[in-house]
PDB file of C-alpha atoms in Angstrom:
ATOM      1  CA  MET A  64      -0.122   0.228   0.298  1.00 45.00           C
ATOM      2  CA  THR A  65       1.374   4.000  -1.223  1.00 47.00           C
ATOM      3  CA  LYS A  66       1.395   6.433   1.342  1.00 51.00           C
ATOM      4  CA  GLY A  67      -2.065   7.874   0.889  1.00 54.00           C
ATOM      5  CA  GLU A  68      -4.148   4.413  -0.503  1.00 57.00           C
ATOM      6  CA  PRO A  69      -6.596   4.108   2.264  1.00 55.00           C
ATOM      7  CA  PRO A  70      -6.953   0.528   3.979  1.00 52.00           C
ATOM      8  CA  VAL A  71      -7.446  -2.578   1.525  1.00 50.00           C
ATOM      9  CA  GLU A  72     -10.606  -3.959   3.695  1.00 53.00           C
ATOM     10  CA  LYS A  73      -8.815  -8.202   4.587  1.00 52.00           C
ATOM     11  CA  ARG A  74     -11.879  -9.866   2.710  1.00 63.00           C
ATOM     12  CA  VAL A  75     -13.211 -13.045   4.849  1.00 66.00           C
ATOM     13  CA  THR A  76     -11.651 -16.165   2.948  1.00 86.00           C
ATOM     14  CA  ARG A  77     -11.356 -18.339   6.368  1.00 92.00           C
ATOM     15  CA  ILE A  78     -14.609 -19.924   7.216  1.00 93.00           C
ATOM     16  CA  ALA A  79     -15.391 -22.168  10.591  1.00 92.00           C
ATOM     17  CA  ILE A  80     -18.730 -24.303  10.777  1.00 93.00           C
ATOM     18  CA  VAL A  81     -19.381 -25.205  13.768  1.00 90.00           C
ATOM     19  CA  ASP A  82     -22.319 -27.405  14.642  1.00 91.00           C
ATOM     20  CA  ASP A  83     -23.637 -30.974  15.517  1.00 88.00           C
ATOM     21  CA  ASP A  84     -25.473 -31.937  12.382  1.00 91.00           C
ATOM     22  CA  ALA A  85     -23.417 -33.950   9.606  1.00 93.00           C
ATOM     23  CA  VAL A  86     -26.059 -33.137   6.950  1.00 95.00           C
ATOM     24  CA  VAL A  87     -25.939 -28.960   7.792  1.00 94.00           C
ATOM     25  CA  LEU A  88     -22.482 -29.178   8.244  1.00 94.00           C
ATOM     26  CA  ARG A  89     -21.563 -31.298   4.529  1.00 96.00           C
ATOM     27  CA  LEU A  90     -23.440 -29.195   2.731  1.00 96.00           C
ATOM     28  CA  VAL A  91     -22.796 -25.138   4.724  1.00 97.00           C
ATOM     29  CA  ALA A  92     -18.714 -26.227   3.992  1.00 97.00           C
ATOM     30  CA  GLY A  93     -19.733 -27.313  -0.169  1.00 97.00           C
ATOM     31  CA  LEU A  94     -21.445 -24.034  -0.291  1.00 96.00           C
ATOM     32  CA  LEU A  95     -19.124 -21.891   0.318  1.00 96.00           C
ATOM     33  CA  ARG A  96     -16.048 -23.885  -0.845  1.00 95.00           C
ATOM     34  CA  ALA A  97     -18.131 -23.647  -4.291  1.00 95.00           C
ATOM     35  CA  ALA A  98     -18.189 -19.389  -3.884  1.00 93.00           C
ATOM     36  CA  GLY A  99     -13.746 -19.714  -3.359  1.00 92.00           C
ATOM     37  CA  TYR A 100     -13.153 -20.526   0.781  1.00 93.00           C
ATOM     38  CA  GLU A 101     -11.344 -21.977   2.302  1.00 93.00           C
ATOM     39  CA  VAL A 102     -13.867 -23.956   5.473  1.00 94.00           C
ATOM     40  CA  ALA A 103     -13.092 -25.639   7.987  1.00 92.00           C
ATOM     41  CA  THR A 104     -15.823 -27.891  10.164  1.00 92.00           C
ATOM     42  CA  TYR A 105     -16.657 -29.083  13.684  1.00 88.00           C
ATOM     43  CA  SER A 106     -19.170 -31.324  15.002  1.00 85.00           C
ATOM     44  CA  GLY A 107     -17.387 -31.342  18.253  1.00 67.00           C
ATOM     45  CA  THR A 108     -18.127 -27.338  20.891  1.00 56.00           C
ATOM     46  CA  PHE A 109     -16.143 -26.975  23.978  1.00 56.00           C
ATOM     47  CA  GLU A 110     -13.204 -29.140  23.315  1.00 60.00           C
ATOM     48  CA  ARG A 111     -12.255 -27.618  20.110  1.00 65.00           C
ATOM     49  CA  LEU A 112     -12.071 -23.977  20.276  1.00 77.00           C
ATOM     50  CA  ASN A 113      -8.473 -24.495  20.331  1.00 76.00           C
ATOM     51  CA  PHE A 114      -8.443 -26.843  17.608  1.00 79.00           C
ATOM     52  CA  ILE A 115     -10.211 -23.482  16.019  1.00 82.00           C
ATOM     53  CA  ALA A 116      -8.310 -21.013  16.552  1.00 83.00           C
ATOM     54  CA  ASP A 117      -5.506 -22.538  15.101  1.00 84.00           C
ATOM     55  CA  SER A 118      -8.054 -22.870  11.923  1.00 83.00           C
ATOM     56  CA  GLU A 119      -7.167 -19.459  11.981  1.00 85.00           C
ATOM     57  CA  PRO A 120     -10.684 -17.914  10.966  1.00 90.00           C
ATOM     58  CA  ASP A 121     -12.464 -14.584   9.260  1.00 91.00           C
ATOM     59  CA  LEU A 122     -15.904 -15.880  10.467  1.00 92.00           C
ATOM     60  CA  VAL A 123     -17.469 -18.261  12.953  1.00 92.00           C
ATOM     61  CA  LEU A 124     -20.868 -20.019  11.834  1.00 93.00           C
ATOM     62  CA  LEU A 125     -21.674 -21.215  14.485  1.00 91.00           C
ATOM     63  CA  ASP A 126     -25.036 -23.451  14.800  1.00 90.00           C
ATOM     64  CA  VAL A 127     -26.921 -22.296  18.340  1.00 90.00           C
ATOM     65  CA  ASN A 128     -28.741 -26.355  19.760  1.00 85.00           C
ATOM     66  CA  MET A 129     -25.633 -28.204  20.290  1.00 83.00           C
ATOM     67  CA  PRO A 130     -26.308 -31.235  22.346  1.00 77.00           C
ATOM     68  CA  PHE A 131     -22.854 -31.244  24.494  1.00 76.00           C
ATOM     69  CA  LEU A 132     -22.535 -27.190  24.504  1.00 77.00           C
ATOM     70  CA  PRO A 133     -25.158 -24.985  23.743  1.00 80.00           C
ATOM     71  CA  GLY A 134     -23.512 -21.808  20.433  1.00 83.00           C
ATOM     72  CA  HIS A 135     -24.340 -19.238  23.292  1.00 82.00           C
ATOM     73  CA  GLU A 136     -21.999 -21.448  25.892  1.00 84.00           C
ATOM     74  CA  VAL A 137     -19.434 -21.561  22.480  1.00 84.00           C
ATOM     75  CA  LEU A 138     -20.319 -17.893  21.848  1.00 86.00           C
ATOM     76  CA  ARG A 139     -19.166 -16.587  25.679  1.00 86.00           C
ATOM     77  CA  LEU A 140     -16.499 -19.276  26.145  1.00 86.00           C
ATOM     78  CA  MET A 141     -14.949 -18.073  22.339  1.00 87.00           C
ATOM     79  CA  LYS A 142     -15.076 -13.774  23.575  1.00 87.00           C
ATOM     80  CA  ASP A 143     -13.027 -15.479  26.937  1.00 88.00           C
ATOM     81  CA  ASN A 144      -9.946 -16.465  24.348  1.00 87.00           C
ATOM     82  CA  ALA A 145      -7.258 -13.873  23.618  1.00 88.00           C
ATOM     83  CA  ARG A 146      -6.917 -15.472  20.414  1.00 88.00           C
ATOM     84  CA  LEU A 147     -10.812 -15.653  19.301  1.00 89.00           C
ATOM     85  CA  ARG A 148     -12.988 -12.973  20.523  1.00 89.00           C
ATOM     86  CA  ASP A 149     -12.479 -10.819  17.901  1.00 91.00           C
ATOM     87  CA  ILE A 150     -13.697 -12.967  15.310  1.00 91.00           C
ATOM     88  CA  PRO A 151     -17.572 -12.307  14.361  1.00 91.00           C
ATOM     89  CA  VAL A 152     -20.237 -14.725  14.978  1.00 92.00           C
ATOM     90  CA  VAL A 153     -22.604 -15.808  12.582  1.00 92.00           C
ATOM     91  CA  LEU A 154     -25.281 -17.570  14.289  1.00 92.00           C
ATOM     92  CA  LEU A 155     -27.386 -20.531  12.720  1.00 92.00           C
ATOM     93  CA  SER A 156     -30.698 -22.202  13.312  1.00 91.00           C
ATOM     94  CA  ALA A 157     -33.679 -24.017  13.155  1.00 89.00           C
ATOM     95  CA  ASN A 158     -35.047 -21.908  15.711  1.00 84.00           C
ATOM     96  CA  GLY A 159     -37.326 -19.002  15.182  1.00 81.00           C
ATOM     97  CA  GLU A 160     -36.626 -15.903  13.715  1.00 85.00           C
ATOM     98  CA  ALA A 161     -38.100 -13.846  16.737  1.00 88.00           C
ATOM     99  CA  ALA A 162     -36.277 -15.669  19.655  1.00 83.00           C
ATOM    100  CA  LEU A 163     -32.948 -16.101  16.956  1.00 85.00           C
ATOM    101  CA  ARG A 164     -33.083 -12.424  16.449  1.00 88.00           C
ATOM    102  CA  ARG A 165     -33.234 -11.891  20.347  1.00 88.00           C
ATOM    103  CA  LEU A 166     -30.367 -13.951  20.958  1.00 87.00           C
ATOM    104  CA  VAL A 167     -28.151 -12.269  18.644  1.00 88.00           C
ATOM    105  CA  ALA A 168     -28.683  -9.586  20.585  1.00 88.00           C
ATOM    106  CA  ASP A 169     -28.034 -10.997  23.669  1.00 87.00           C
ATOM    107  CA  VAL A 170     -25.110 -12.586  23.081  1.00 86.00           C
ATOM    108  CA  GLY A 171     -23.520 -10.497  20.868  1.00 86.00           C
ATOM    109  CA  ALA A 172     -23.019 -12.586  18.005  1.00 90.00           C
ATOM    110  CA  ASN A 173     -22.723 -10.220  14.343  1.00 90.00           C
ATOM    111  CA  GLY A 174     -26.032 -11.572  12.847  1.00 90.00           C
ATOM    112  CA  TYR A 175     -27.673 -14.991  12.370  1.00 90.00           C
ATOM    113  CA  LEU A 176     -29.015 -16.959   9.412  1.00 91.00           C
ATOM    114  CA  LEU A 177     -31.760 -19.454   9.636  1.00 90.00           C
ATOM    115  CA  LYS A 178     -31.134 -23.313   8.656  1.00 90.00           C
ATOM    116  CA  SER A 179     -34.210 -22.785   6.375  1.00 87.00           C
ATOM    117  CA  ASP A 180     -32.764 -20.214   4.347  1.00 86.00           C
ATOM    118  CA  ILE A 181     -30.107 -21.916   3.098  1.00 91.00           C
ATOM    119  CA  GLY A 182     -30.061 -22.682  -0.138  1.00 89.00           C
ATOM    120  CA  ALA A 183     -27.461 -21.967  -3.425  1.00 92.00           C
ATOM    121  CA  ASP A 184     -27.135 -17.977  -2.570  1.00 92.00           C
ATOM    122  CA  PHE A 185     -25.468 -18.513   0.839  1.00 93.00           C
ATOM    123  CA  ALA A 186     -21.806 -17.732   0.747  1.00 92.00           C
ATOM    124  CA  ARG A 187     -23.356 -14.060  -0.796  1.00 91.00           C
ATOM    125  CA  ARG A 188     -25.664 -13.630   2.163  1.00 89.00           C
ATOM    126  CA  ILE A 189     -22.847 -14.207   3.998  1.00 88.00           C
ATOM    127  CA  GLU A 190     -21.972 -11.853   2.035  1.00 86.00           C
ATOM    128  CA  LEU A 191     -24.223  -9.010   2.289  1.00 84.00           C
ATOM    129  CA  LEU A 192     -23.612  -9.723   6.169  1.00 78.00           C
ATOM    130  CA  LEU A 193     -19.938  -8.950   5.820  1.00 73.00           C
ATOM    131  CA  GLY A 194     -20.058  -5.965   4.087  1.00 74.00           C
ATOM    132  CA  GLU A 195     -22.880  -4.693   5.926  1.00 63.00           C
ATOM    133  CA  ARG A 196     -21.365  -4.763   8.812  1.00 58.00           C
ATOM    134  CA  ARG A 197     -17.694  -3.404   7.499  1.00 54.00           C
ATOM    135  CA  SER A 198     -19.386  -0.472   6.720  1.00 51.00           C
ATOM    136  CA  VAL A 199     -22.380   0.407   9.569  1.00 44.00           C
ATOM    137  CA  ALA A 200     -21.521   4.188   8.622  1.00 36.00           C
ATOM    138  CA  ASP A 201     -22.769   4.093   5.159  1.00 46.00           C
ATOM    139  CA  ALA A 202     -26.762   3.478   5.783  1.00 43.00           C
ATOM    140  CA  ALA A 203     -27.609   2.070   2.441  1.00 39.00           C
ATOM    141  CA  PRO A 204     -31.066   0.238   3.112  1.00 42.00           C
ATOM    142  CA  ALA A 205     -30.774  -4.048   4.023  1.00 41.00           C
ATOM    143  CA  PRO A 206     -31.975  -6.438   1.154  1.00 39.00           C
ATOM    144  CA  GLU A 207     -34.582  -8.133   2.676  1.00 38.00           C
ATOM    145  CA  SER A 208     -32.811 -11.347   2.874  1.00 39.00           C
ATOM    146  CA  LEU A 209     -30.228  -9.884   5.334  1.00 43.00           C
ATOM    147  CA  ARG A 210     -30.457 -11.413   8.025  1.00 49.00           C
ATOM    148  CA  ARG A 211     -29.565  -9.508  11.295  1.00 48.00           C
ATOM    149  CA  PRO A 212     -30.695  -8.807  14.835  1.00 47.00           C
ATOM    150  CA  GLN A 213     -32.575  -4.875  14.685  1.00 43.00           C
TER     151      GLN A 213
ATOM    152  CA  MET B  75     -51.879 -36.955  -7.848  1.00 34.00           C
ATOM    153  CA  GLY B  76     -52.968 -33.463  -6.815  1.00 36.00           C
ATOM    154  CA  ASN B  77     -51.163 -34.343  -3.636  1.00 37.00           C
ATOM    155  CA  ALA B  78     -48.520 -35.736  -5.189  1.00 34.00           C
ATOM    156  CA  ILE B  79     -46.937 -33.098  -6.832  1.00 35.00           C
ATOM    157  CA  ALA B  80     -47.573 -30.467  -3.965  1.00 38.00           C
ATOM    158  CA  VAL B  81     -45.324 -33.018  -2.099  1.00 40.00           C
ATOM    159  CA  THR B  82     -42.937 -33.255  -5.223  1.00 46.00           C
ATOM    160  CA  THR B  83     -42.667 -28.924  -5.220  1.00 48.00           C
ATOM    161  CA  ASP B  84     -42.445 -29.311  -1.823  1.00 50.00           C
ATOM    162  CA  VAL B  85     -39.394 -31.324  -1.752  1.00 56.00           C
ATOM    163  CA  LEU B  86     -37.292 -29.741  -4.956  1.00 59.00           C
ATOM    164  CA  GLU B  87     -37.635 -26.694  -3.691  1.00 70.00           C
ATOM    165  CA  GLY B  88     -33.956 -24.690  -4.508  1.00 84.00           C
ATOM    166  CA  ILE B  89     -32.582 -28.281  -4.976  1.00 87.00           C
ATOM    167  CA  ASP B  90     -31.767 -28.081  -8.817  1.00 87.00           C
ATOM    168  CA  ASP B  91     -30.222 -24.341  -7.749  1.00 90.00           C
ATOM    169  CA  LEU B  92     -28.818 -27.031  -5.010  1.00 92.00           C
ATOM    170  CA  ARG B  93     -27.098 -28.763  -8.344  1.00 92.00           C
ATOM    171  CA  ASP B  94     -25.989 -26.010  -9.578  1.00 92.00           C
ATOM    172  CA  VAL B  95     -23.444 -25.144  -7.422  1.00 94.00           C
ATOM    173  CA  LEU B  96     -22.799 -27.632  -5.806  1.00 94.00           C
ATOM    174  CA  GLY B  97     -22.371 -30.118  -9.101  1.00 93.00           C
ATOM    175  CA  GLU B  98     -23.883 -33.477  -9.426  1.00 92.00           C
ATOM    176  CA  GLU B  99     -21.438 -35.719  -6.917  1.00 94.00           C
ATOM    177  CA  GLY B 100     -21.898 -32.995  -4.084  1.00 95.00           C
ATOM    178  CA  LEU B 101     -25.763 -33.180  -3.751  1.00 94.00           C
ATOM    179  CA  ARG B 102     -25.144 -36.671  -4.474  1.00 94.00           C
ATOM    180  CA  GLU B 103     -23.102 -36.654  -1.255  1.00 95.00           C
ATOM    181  CA  VAL B 104     -25.736 -34.210   1.032  1.00 95.00           C
ATOM    182  CA  ILE B 105     -28.560 -35.825   0.045  1.00 95.00           C
ATOM    183  CA  GLU B 106     -26.959 -39.538   0.345  1.00 95.00           C
ATOM    184  CA  LEU B 107     -25.500 -38.452   4.282  1.00 96.00           C
ATOM    185  CA  PHE B 108     -29.666 -36.395   4.581  1.00 95.00           C
ATOM    186  CA  LEU B 109     -30.999 -40.151   3.466  1.00 94.00           C
ATOM    187  CA  SER B 110     -29.014 -42.412   6.481  1.00 94.00           C
ATOM    188  CA  GLU B 111     -28.972 -39.006   9.395  1.00 94.00           C
ATOM    189  CA  ALA B 112     -33.048 -38.737   8.373  1.00 95.00           C
ATOM    190  CA  GLY B 113     -33.984 -42.555   8.915  1.00 94.00           C
ATOM    191  CA  ARG B 114     -30.824 -42.483  11.675  1.00 95.00           C
ATOM    192  CA  ARG B 115     -32.958 -39.450  13.764  1.00 95.00           C
ATOM    193  CA  LEU B 116     -37.127 -41.132  13.291  1.00 96.00           C
ATOM    194  CA  GLU B 117     -36.468 -44.491  14.275  1.00 97.00           C
ATOM    195  CA  THR B 118     -34.677 -42.722  17.350  1.00 97.00           C
ATOM    196  CA  LEU B 119     -37.485 -39.312  17.328  1.00 97.00           C
ATOM    197  CA  GLY B 120     -40.481 -42.197  17.120  1.00 97.00           C
ATOM    198  CA  ALA B 121     -38.696 -43.969  20.386  1.00 97.00           C
ATOM    199  CA  ALA B 122     -39.016 -40.726  21.836  1.00 97.00           C
ATOM    200  CA  VAL B 123     -42.366 -40.365  21.030  1.00 97.00           C
ATOM    201  CA  ALA B 124     -43.397 -43.515  22.335  1.00 96.00           C
ATOM    202  CA  ARG B 125     -42.050 -43.708  25.730  1.00 96.00           C
ATOM    203  CA  ARG B 126     -43.564 -40.264  25.705  1.00 96.00           C
ATOM    204  CA  ASP B 127     -40.529 -38.592  26.704  1.00 97.00           C
ATOM    205  CA  SER B 128     -40.320 -33.776  26.042  1.00 96.00           C
ATOM    206  CA  ALA B 129     -36.907 -34.018  25.570  1.00 95.00           C
ATOM    207  CA  GLY B 130     -35.734 -36.684  23.682  1.00 95.00           C
ATOM    208  CA  VAL B 131     -38.073 -35.765  21.041  1.00 96.00           C
ATOM    209  CA  VAL B 132     -38.399 -31.923  21.288  1.00 95.00           C
ATOM    210  CA  ASN B 133     -34.518 -32.807  20.661  1.00 92.00           C
ATOM    211  CA  GLU B 134     -34.270 -35.339  17.725  1.00 94.00           C
ATOM    212  CA  ALA B 135     -37.053 -32.637  16.234  1.00 95.00           C
ATOM    213  CA  HIS B 136     -35.824 -30.088  16.343  1.00 93.00           C
ATOM    214  CA  ALA B 137     -32.566 -31.841  14.483  1.00 92.00           C
ATOM    215  CA  LEU B 138     -34.725 -32.761  11.957  1.00 95.00           C
ATOM    216  CA  LYS B 139     -35.982 -29.430  11.430  1.00 94.00           C
ATOM    217  CA  GLY B 140     -32.698 -27.786  10.180  1.00 92.00           C
ATOM    218  CA  SER B 141     -31.070 -30.985   8.703  1.00 93.00           C
ATOM    219  CA  SER B 142     -34.730 -30.807   5.960  1.00 93.00           C
ATOM    220  CA  GLY B 143     -34.785 -27.085   6.031  1.00 91.00           C
ATOM    221  CA  SER B 144     -31.587 -26.366   4.742  1.00 90.00           C
ATOM    222  CA  LEU B 145     -32.697 -28.867   2.170  1.00 91.00           C
ATOM    223  CA  GLY B 146     -35.954 -27.315   0.810  1.00 89.00           C
ATOM    224  CA  ALA B 147     -37.861 -30.162   2.755  1.00 91.00           C
ATOM    225  CA  ARG B 148     -40.791 -27.836   3.694  1.00 90.00           C
ATOM    226  CA  GLN B 149     -43.800 -30.120   4.881  1.00 93.00           C
ATOM    227  CA  VAL B 150     -40.829 -31.830   6.943  1.00 94.00           C
ATOM    228  CA  SER B 151     -38.951 -29.140   8.623  1.00 94.00           C
ATOM    229  CA  ALA B 152     -42.447 -27.786   9.964  1.00 94.00           C
ATOM    230  CA  LEU B 153     -44.196 -30.855  10.646  1.00 96.00           C
ATOM    231  CA  CYS B 154     -40.953 -31.623  13.361  1.00 96.00           C
ATOM    232  CA  GLY B 155     -41.451 -27.618  14.361  1.00 95.00           C
ATOM    233  CA  ARG B 156     -45.278 -29.328  15.469  1.00 96.00           C
ATOM    234  CA  LEU B 157     -44.263 -31.505  17.230  1.00 96.00           C
ATOM    235  CA  GLU B 158     -40.793 -29.648  19.399  1.00 95.00           C
ATOM    236  CA  THR B 159     -43.092 -27.503  19.734  1.00 94.00           C
ATOM    237  CA  ALA B 160     -45.687 -29.336  21.277  1.00 96.00           C
ATOM    238  CA  ALA B 161     -43.107 -31.267  23.235  1.00 96.00           C
ATOM    239  CA  LYS B 162     -41.814 -28.569  24.305  1.00 94.00           C
ATOM    240  CA  GLY B 163     -45.331 -27.428  26.315  1.00 95.00           C
ATOM    241  CA  GLY B 164     -45.024 -31.226  27.761  1.00 94.00           C
ATOM    242  CA  CYS B 165     -47.608 -32.771  24.615  1.00 95.00           C
ATOM    243  CA  VAL B 166     -46.216 -35.580  22.494  1.00 94.00           C
ATOM    244  CA  ASP B 167     -47.956 -35.911  19.977  1.00 87.00           C
ATOM    245  CA  GLY B 168     -48.532 -39.205  18.283  1.00 91.00           C
ATOM    246  CA  GLY B 169     -49.757 -37.919  15.529  1.00 93.00           C
ATOM    247  CA  VAL B 170     -47.817 -36.133  14.239  1.00 95.00           C
ATOM    248  CA  PHE B 171     -45.726 -38.448  14.299  1.00 96.00           C
ATOM    249  CA  ASP B 172     -47.337 -40.524  12.210  1.00 96.00           C
ATOM    250  CA  THR B 173     -47.781 -37.849   9.929  1.00 96.00           C
ATOM    251  CA  LEU B 174     -44.025 -36.720   9.791  1.00 97.00           C
ATOM    252  CA  VAL B 175     -43.539 -40.949   9.514  1.00 96.00           C
ATOM    253  CA  ASP B 176     -45.719 -40.326   5.736  1.00 95.00           C
ATOM    254  CA  ALA B 177     -43.986 -36.817   5.207  1.00 95.00           C
ATOM    255  CA  VAL B 178     -40.284 -38.024   5.399  1.00 95.00           C
ATOM    256  CA  ASP B 179     -40.602 -40.754   3.654  1.00 94.00           C
ATOM    257  CA  ARG B 180     -42.453 -39.147   0.326  1.00 92.00           C
ATOM    258  CA  ALA B 181     -39.535 -36.239   0.789  1.00 92.00           C
ATOM    259  CA  SER B 182     -36.345 -39.008   0.921  1.00 93.00           C
ATOM    260  CA  SER B 183     -38.193 -40.758  -2.043  1.00 91.00           C
ATOM    261  CA  ALA B 184     -37.982 -37.236  -4.043  1.00 91.00           C
ATOM    262  CA  LEU B 185     -34.632 -36.382  -2.727  1.00 91.00           C
ATOM    263  CA  ALA B 186     -33.533 -39.737  -4.014  1.00 91.00           C
ATOM    264  CA  CYS B 187     -34.529 -38.910  -7.832  1.00 89.00           C
ATOM    265  CA  SER B 188     -33.540 -35.945  -7.436  1.00 86.00           C
ATOM    266  CA  ALA B 189     -29.483 -37.422  -6.862  1.00 81.00           C
ATOM    267  CA  ARG B 190     -30.097 -40.746  -9.490  1.00 77.00           C
ATOM    268  CA  LEU B 191     -30.188 -42.737  -5.944  1.00 71.00           C
ATOM    269  CA  ALA B 192     -32.098 -45.146  -5.918  1.00 58.00           C
ATOM    270  CA  GLN B 193     -35.334 -45.520  -3.555  1.00 58.00           C
ATOM    271  CA  PRO B 194     -34.849 -44.986  -0.467  1.00 57.00           C
ATOM    272  CA  SER B 195     -36.407 -49.043   0.935  1.00 55.00           C
TER     273      SER B 195
END
């Protein structure tokens, strides 16, 4: 970068997905890899935190309802972990949207996506979510399909 | 016939778009995994329903709701949601479970067709 140029926003290239559902893991990983992302998948939670950190993700997609440790607890542990606390987290859930919106606000996640909305345009939804996060000052209206806490 | 069309449309919603992104082989892998997981989860869910285990019904119905919803199997996902909601209130609805079994069967057949797999038995 030459002097005077604005800093270039680092593009998200590595995404970690944490979900106990093998189907969702395989599907989401496939969609994101097809869009050019590097993807690491984790079906466990608490004991895998250091593995997640080792993969140095730019974004974590985190399932909410996991039997061994709920996603909001994983997020709390991430916030206590110096290697993970600054990584954006998007919650992924089959829960109702209103409850999920409240949860995102309560736990300090960066957004959410419904499992019923997973589809061919999933990578685009992630990009929209991240793009809006980067340009809060832009004040452009959010697309209807974008899921984020109000 | 009308019902069959509705079911097929329901199950196949978005599948062709997924094929475009994942490729034939990628989609087949996901669907094979779903068929295997759905059968296992339905069995566990049925056992939980039989013993009126509300917590077990909530867990299994929620899991199947997520995976079926992600593949566009809207009817299966909606029925799982009904079971889950009722079970959270302490009510285990065997009637809804029976309907779910049929819906999973139809969804599995349609998904297998869309992935050019042998029909699940």
